[in-house]
Amino acid sequence: MLSTLFRPLPVLLNMSRKNISLARMSSKTKSAYETLSVSVPKEFVYHVMLNRPDKLNAMNRTMWLEIQKCFEELDEDENCRVIVLSGAGKLFTAGLDFRDLMEMAPAFAAQEDVARKAKLIRKFIVTYQNSVTSLEICKKPVLAAVHSACVGGGINIITAADIRYCTKDAWFQVKEVDLGMAADVGILQRLPKVIGSDSLARELCYTEVLDIAEQISKKSPVAIQGTKYSIVYGRDHSVQEGLDQMAIWNQLMMQSEDFAQATMGQISKEPNVNFSKL
């Protein structure tokens, strides 16, 4: 459904099921990153590729940090005039790397005091927010090229780009609600503006199936209510104000049992969690 709102451009992106990608056009590698590939397919055109194909380009902490570093560097590079962002391998990105998230869990659990735990969570949220925003504040035009799946954090990234292109087989999923949390990295602030439809943005953020009411009722009430609050707040506030608001909101809500239960459900492939009333 969302794919119809993104521009298909087969001339630029011949990245169908044949796995033909922009990487084959890349003639010169400019920088070495652990999770990204940066090359120059044409003069003044830089190609940034999410480069964890063996992990379906799942976004771990290293990737989030490298995205910000990369776009800050390209912002200052006088040889760069335009940037294309794509994903290596079978799909654009599978979203957040759950294994990476679980590795960070002990640091959160070590803080018993609510205020100190909230401060640590807020720092974590703001780091990821800044990574996404680096695309938006980059002075060079950023063109996102999406093929196949674009999940969770991937949508956060492409909504911060200037233009989005996709192949016919591209599909999109807002995943945060299934983790028992409201999205806090930018999608709730940017998606309604990108697609120009507040009601459609709500549908996409709440659930992707037709039986909306029943499906919403099965999601975490903490996540659903937080999502609605953020979308309404974003109507008459700037993107940055919305990001600040969500960092404050989720530094508390990510301590809820809903977040822990939903995350474990996703990792164990048992997403049907019975959430407590709120």
CSV table of C-alpha atoms in Angstrom, one decimal:
chain,number,residue,atom,x,y,z
A,1,MET,CA,0.0,0.0,0.0
A,2,LEU,CA,2.7,2.4,1.0
A,3,SER,CA,4.8,1.5,-2.0
A,4,THR,CA,2.4,3.4,-4.3
A,5,LEU,CA,3.4,6.6,-2.5
A,6,PHE,CA,7.0,6.2,-3.5
A,7,ARG,CA,8.3,6.9,-7.0
A,8,PRO,CA,9.2,3.9,-9.1
A,9,LEU,CA,12.2,4.5,-11.3
A,10,PRO,CA,13.3,1.3,-13.1
A,11,VAL,CA,15.8,3.2,-15.2
A,12,LEU,CA,17.7,4.2,-12.0
A,13,LEU,CA,16.9,1.1,-10.0
A,14,ASN,CA,17.1,-2.2,-11.8
A,15,MET,CA,17.0,-4.0,-8.5
A,16,SER,CA,14.3,-6.5,-8.8
A,17,ARG,CA,14.4,-10.2,-7.7
A,18,LYS,CA,17.5,-10.6,-9.9
A,19,ASN,CA,19.4,-8.7,-7.2
A,20,ILE,CA,20.9,-6.2,-9.6
A,21,SER,CA,22.0,-3.3,-7.6
A,22,LEU,CA,23.6,0.1,-7.8
A,23,ALA,CA,26.7,-1.5,-6.4
A,24,ARG,CA,27.6,-2.7,-9.9
A,25,MET,CA,27.8,0.9,-11.1
A,26,SER,CA,30.3,1.9,-8.3
A,27,SER,CA,33.7,2.6,-9.8
A,28,LYS,CA,35.6,4.0,-6.8
A,29,THR,CA,35.3,3.3,-3.1
A,30,LYS,CA,35.9,6.4,-1.0
A,31,SER,CA,35.6,5.3,2.6
A,32,ALA,CA,35.9,2.2,4.6
A,33,TYR,CA,33.1,1.5,7.1
A,34,GLU,CA,32.1,-1.7,8.9
A,35,THR,CA,28.4,-1.6,8.0
A,36,LEU,CA,28.4,0.8,5.0
A,37,SER,CA,29.9,0.9,1.5
A,38,VAL,CA,30.6,4.3,0.0
A,39,SER,CA,31.5,4.7,-3.7
A,40,VAL,CA,31.4,7.1,-6.6
A,41,PRO,CA,29.6,5.7,-9.6
A,42,LYS,CA,29.7,9.0,-11.4
A,43,GLU,CA,31.5,12.3,-10.9
A,44,PHE,CA,30.1,14.2,-7.9
A,45,VAL,CA,27.6,11.4,-7.3
A,46,TYR,CA,28.2,9.4,-4.1
A,47,HIS,CA,26.6,6.1,-3.4
A,48,VAL,CA,26.1,5.0,0.2
A,49,MET,CA,25.0,1.4,0.7
A,50,LEU,CA,23.8,-0.3,3.8
A,51,ASN,CA,26.2,-3.2,3.7
A,52,ARG,CA,25.3,-6.1,6.0
A,53,PRO,CA,23.7,-8.4,3.4
A,54,ASP,CA,24.4,-11.5,5.4
A,55,LYS,CA,22.3,-10.0,8.2
A,56,LEU,CA,19.7,-8.6,5.8
A,57,ASN,CA,21.1,-5.1,6.5
A,58,ALA,CA,19.8,-5.2,10.1
A,59,MET,CA,20.6,-2.0,11.7
A,60,ASN,CA,22.9,-2.5,14.7
A,61,ARG,CA,24.4,0.2,16.8
A,62,THR,CA,27.5,0.4,14.7
A,63,MET,CA,25.4,1.1,11.6
A,64,TRP,CA,23.5,3.8,13.3
A,65,LEU,CA,26.7,5.6,14.3
A,66,GLU,CA,28.3,5.1,10.9
A,67,ILE,CA,25.3,6.5,9.1
A,68,GLN,CA,25.6,9.8,11.0
A,69,LYS,CA,29.4,9.9,10.6
A,70,CYS,CA,29.1,9.2,6.8
A,71,PHE,CA,26.5,11.8,6.1
A,72,GLU,CA,28.3,14.4,8.2
A,73,GLU,CA,31.5,13.7,6.2
A,74,LEU,CA,29.7,13.9,2.8
A,75,ASP,CA,28.0,17.1,3.9
A,76,GLU,CA,31.5,18.7,4.1
A,77,ASP,CA,33.0,17.0,1.0
A,78,GLU,CA,33.2,19.5,-1.8
A,79,ASN,CA,33.5,16.6,-4.3
A,80,CYS,CA,30.0,15.3,-3.3
A,81,ARG,CA,27.0,17.0,-4.9
A,82,VAL,CA,24.3,14.3,-4.6
A,83,ILE,CA,24.0,11.1,-2.6
A,84,VAL,CA,22.1,7.9,-3.4
A,85,LEU,CA,21.3,5.6,-0.5
A,86,SER,CA,20.5,1.9,-1.1
A,87,GLY,CA,20.8,-1.5,0.5
A,88,ALA,CA,23.1,-4.4,-0.5
A,89,GLY,CA,21.8,-7.9,-1.1
A,90,LYS,CA,18.2,-9.2,-1.1
A,91,LEU,CA,16.5,-6.2,0.5
A,92,PHE,CA,16.9,-2.6,1.7
A,93,THR,CA,16.9,-3.4,5.4
A,94,ALA,CA,15.1,-5.8,7.8
A,95,GLY,CA,15.1,-3.0,10.5
A,96,LEU,CA,16.5,-3.0,14.0
A,97,ASP,CA,19.1,-5.7,14.9
A,98,PHE,CA,17.4,-7.5,17.8
A,99,ARG,CA,20.6,-9.3,18.8
A,100,ASP,CA,22.3,-5.9,19.2
A,101,LEU,CA,19.4,-4.6,21.3
A,102,MET,CA,19.6,-7.6,23.6
A,103,GLU,CA,23.4,-7.0,24.1
A,104,MET,CA,22.5,-3.5,25.4
A,105,ALA,CA,19.8,-4.8,27.7
A,106,PRO,CA,22.2,-5.5,30.7
A,107,ALA,CA,23.3,-1.9,30.7
A,108,PHE,CA,19.7,-0.8,31.1
A,109,ALA,CA,19.0,-3.4,33.7
A,110,ALA,CA,22.1,-2.4,35.8
A,111,GLN,CA,20.4,0.9,36.6
A,112,GLU,CA,17.9,0.3,39.3
A,113,ASP,CA,16.9,3.9,39.8
A,114,VAL,CA,14.1,5.1,37.4
A,115,ALA,CA,15.6,8.5,36.8
A,116,ARG,CA,19.1,7.1,36.0
A,117,LYS,CA,17.7,4.4,33.8
A,118,ALA,CA,15.6,7.0,32.0
A,119,LYS,CA,18.7,9.1,31.4
A,120,LEU,CA,20.5,6.2,29.8
A,121,ILE,CA,17.5,5.3,27.6
A,122,ARG,CA,17.2,8.9,26.5
A,123,LYS,CA,20.8,9.0,25.5
A,124,PHE,CA,20.3,5.8,23.4
A,125,ILE,CA,17.2,7.3,21.7
A,126,VAL,CA,18.8,10.7,20.9
A,127,THR,CA,21.9,8.9,19.4
A,128,TYR,CA,19.6,7.1,16.9
A,129,GLN,CA,17.5,10.2,16.3
A,130,ASN,CA,20.7,12.2,15.4
A,131,SER,CA,21.7,9.4,13.0
A,132,VAL,CA,18.4,9.7,11.0
A,133,THR,CA,18.4,13.5,11.2
A,134,SER,CA,21.9,13.6,9.6
A,135,LEU,CA,20.3,12.8,6.2
A,136,GLU,CA,17.8,15.7,6.6
A,137,ILE,CA,20.3,18.3,7.6
A,138,CYS,CA,22.9,17.3,5.0
A,139,LYS,CA,23.2,20.1,2.4
A,140,LYS,CA,23.5,17.6,-0.4
A,141,PRO,CA,20.3,16.1,-1.9
A,142,VAL,CA,19.7,12.5,-0.7
A,143,LEU,CA,17.9,10.0,-2.9
A,144,ALA,CA,16.8,6.8,-1.2
A,145,ALA,CA,16.6,3.8,-3.5
A,146,VAL,CA,14.5,1.0,-1.9
A,147,HIS,CA,14.1,-2.6,-3.1
A,148,SER,CA,12.2,-5.4,-1.5
A,149,ALA,CA,11.7,-5.0,2.3
A,150,CYS,CA,12.1,-1.7,4.1
A,151,VAL,CA,11.2,-2.4,7.8
A,152,GLY,CA,11.2,-0.3,10.9
A,153,GLY,CA,14.4,1.8,11.1
A,154,GLY,CA,14.6,1.7,7.4
A,155,ILE,CA,11.5,3.8,7.0
A,156,ASN,CA,12.9,6.2,9.6
A,157,ILE,CA,15.9,6.6,7.4
A,158,ILE,CA,14.1,7.1,4.0
A,159,THR,CA,11.6,9.6,5.4
A,160,ALA,CA,14.6,11.8,6.2
A,161,ALA,CA,15.8,11.6,2.6
A,162,ASP,CA,14.8,14.2,0.0
A,163,ILE,CA,13.4,11.8,-2.6
A,164,ARG,CA,12.4,8.2,-2.3
A,165,TYR,CA,12.4,5.7,-5.2
A,166,CYS,CA,11.4,2.1,-5.1
A,167,THR,CA,11.2,-1.1,-7.2
A,168,LYS,CA,7.8,-2.7,-7.9
A,169,ASP,CA,8.5,-5.4,-5.3
A,170,ALA,CA,9.3,-3.0,-2.5
A,171,TRP,CA,7.2,-3.2,0.7
A,172,PHE,CA,7.2,-1.2,3.9
A,173,GLN,CA,6.4,-2.0,7.5
A,174,VAL,CA,6.4,0.2,10.6
A,175,LYS,CA,7.6,-2.3,13.2
A,176,GLU,CA,8.0,-0.4,16.5
A,177,VAL,CA,4.4,-1.0,17.7
A,178,ASP,CA,5.1,-4.8,17.5
A,179,LEU,CA,7.9,-4.1,20.0
A,180,GLY,CA,5.5,-2.6,22.5
A,181,MET,CA,6.7,1.0,22.0
A,182,ALA,CA,5.9,4.1,20.0
A,183,ALA,CA,8.4,4.9,17.2
A,184,ASP,CA,10.8,7.5,18.6
A,185,VAL,CA,13.5,8.0,15.8
A,186,GLY,CA,11.5,10.2,13.4
A,187,ILE,CA,8.9,8.2,11.5
A,188,LEU,CA,5.9,9.6,13.4
A,189,GLN,CA,7.2,13.1,12.8
A,190,ARG,CA,8.1,12.7,9.1
A,191,LEU,CA,5.8,10.1,7.6
A,192,PRO,CA,2.6,12.1,7.8
A,193,LYS,CA,4.4,15.0,6.0
A,194,VAL,CA,6.0,12.7,3.4
A,195,ILE,CA,2.8,10.9,2.4
A,196,GLY,CA,0.5,13.9,2.9
A,197,SER,CA,-2.1,11.9,4.8
A,198,ASP,CA,-2.5,11.9,8.5
A,199,SER,CA,-5.1,9.1,8.5
A,200,LEU,CA,-3.0,6.8,6.2
A,201,ALA,CA,0.0,7.4,8.4
A,202,ARG,CA,-2.0,6.3,11.4
A,203,GLU,CA,-3.1,3.1,9.7
A,204,LEU,CA,0.4,2.3,8.6
A,205,CYS,CA,1.9,2.9,12.1
A,206,TYR,CA,-0.8,1.0,13.9
A,207,THR,CA,-1.1,-2.0,11.6
A,208,GLU,CA,-0.9,-3.1,8.0
A,209,VAL,CA,-3.8,-5.5,7.7
A,210,LEU,CA,-7.4,-4.7,6.8
A,211,ASP,CA,-9.1,-5.6,10.0
A,212,ILE,CA,-7.7,-2.5,11.7
A,213,ALA,CA,-9.8,-2.4,14.9
A,214,GLU,CA,-9.2,-6.0,15.9
A,215,GLN,CA,-5.5,-5.8,15.1
A,216,ILE,CA,-5.0,-2.6,17.0
A,217,SER,CA,-6.7,-4.1,20.0
A,218,LYS,CA,-4.0,-6.8,20.1
A,219,LYS,CA,-1.1,-4.4,20.1
A,220,SER,CA,0.5,-3.0,23.2
A,221,PRO,CA,-1.7,-0.2,24.6
A,222,VAL,CA,1.4,1.6,25.7
A,223,ALA,CA,2.7,1.6,22.1
A,224,ILE,CA,-0.6,2.5,20.5
A,225,GLN,CA,-1.4,5.4,22.8
A,226,GLY,CA,2.2,6.7,22.5
A,227,THR,CA,1.9,6.5,18.8
A,228,LYS,CA,-1.3,8.5,18.7
A,229,TYR,CA,0.0,11.1,21.1
A,230,SER,CA,3.1,11.6,19.0
A,231,ILE,CA,1.2,12.0,15.7
A,232,VAL,CA,-1.2,14.5,17.2
A,233,TYR,CA,1.7,16.4,18.8
A,234,GLY,CA,3.4,16.5,15.4
A,235,ARG,CA,0.5,18.4,13.8
A,236,ASP,CA,1.6,21.8,15.0
A,237,HIS,CA,5.2,21.2,16.1
A,238,SER,CA,8.5,20.9,14.2
A,239,VAL,CA,10.2,17.6,13.6
A,240,GLN,CA,12.9,18.4,16.2
A,241,GLU,CA,10.3,19.3,18.8
A,242,GLY,CA,8.5,16.0,18.0
A,243,LEU,CA,11.8,14.1,18.4
A,244,ASP,CA,12.5,15.8,21.7
A,245,GLN,CA,9.1,15.0,23.0
A,246,MET,CA,9.4,11.3,22.0
A,247,ALA,CA,12.8,11.0,23.7
A,248,ILE,CA,11.2,12.1,26.9
A,249,TRP,CA,8.2,9.9,26.4
A,250,ASN,CA,10.1,6.7,25.6
A,251,GLN,CA,12.8,7.1,28.3
A,252,LEU,CA,9.9,6.1,30.6
A,253,MET,CA,7.7,3.9,28.4
A,254,MET,CA,10.6,1.7,27.3
A,255,GLN,CA,10.8,0.6,31.0
A,256,SER,CA,7.3,-0.9,30.7
A,257,GLU,CA,6.6,-4.6,30.7
A,258,ASP,CA,5.1,-4.2,27.3
A,259,PHE,CA,8.4,-3.4,25.7
A,260,ALA,CA,10.2,-6.3,27.3
A,261,GLN,CA,7.4,-8.8,26.5
A,262,ALA,CA,7.0,-7.6,22.9
A,263,THR,CA,10.8,-7.6,22.2
A,264,MET,CA,11.2,-11.2,23.6
A,265,GLY,CA,8.2,-12.2,21.5
A,266,GLN,CA,9.8,-10.9,18.4
A,267,ILE,CA,13.1,-12.6,19.2
A,268,SER,CA,11.5,-16.0,20.0
A,269,LYS,CA,9.2,-15.7,16.9
A,270,GLU,CA,6.1,-15.7,19.2
A,271,PRO,CA,4.6,-12.3,18.5
A,272,ASN,CA,1.2,-13.0,20.0
A,273,VAL,CA,1.7,-11.4,23.4
A,274,ASN,CA,-1.2,-10.8,25.8
A,275,PHE,CA,-0.7,-7.2,27.1
A,276,SER,CA,-2.0,-5.9,30.4
A,277,LYS,CA,-4.8,-3.4,30.4
A,278,LEU,CA,-3.8,0.3,30.5
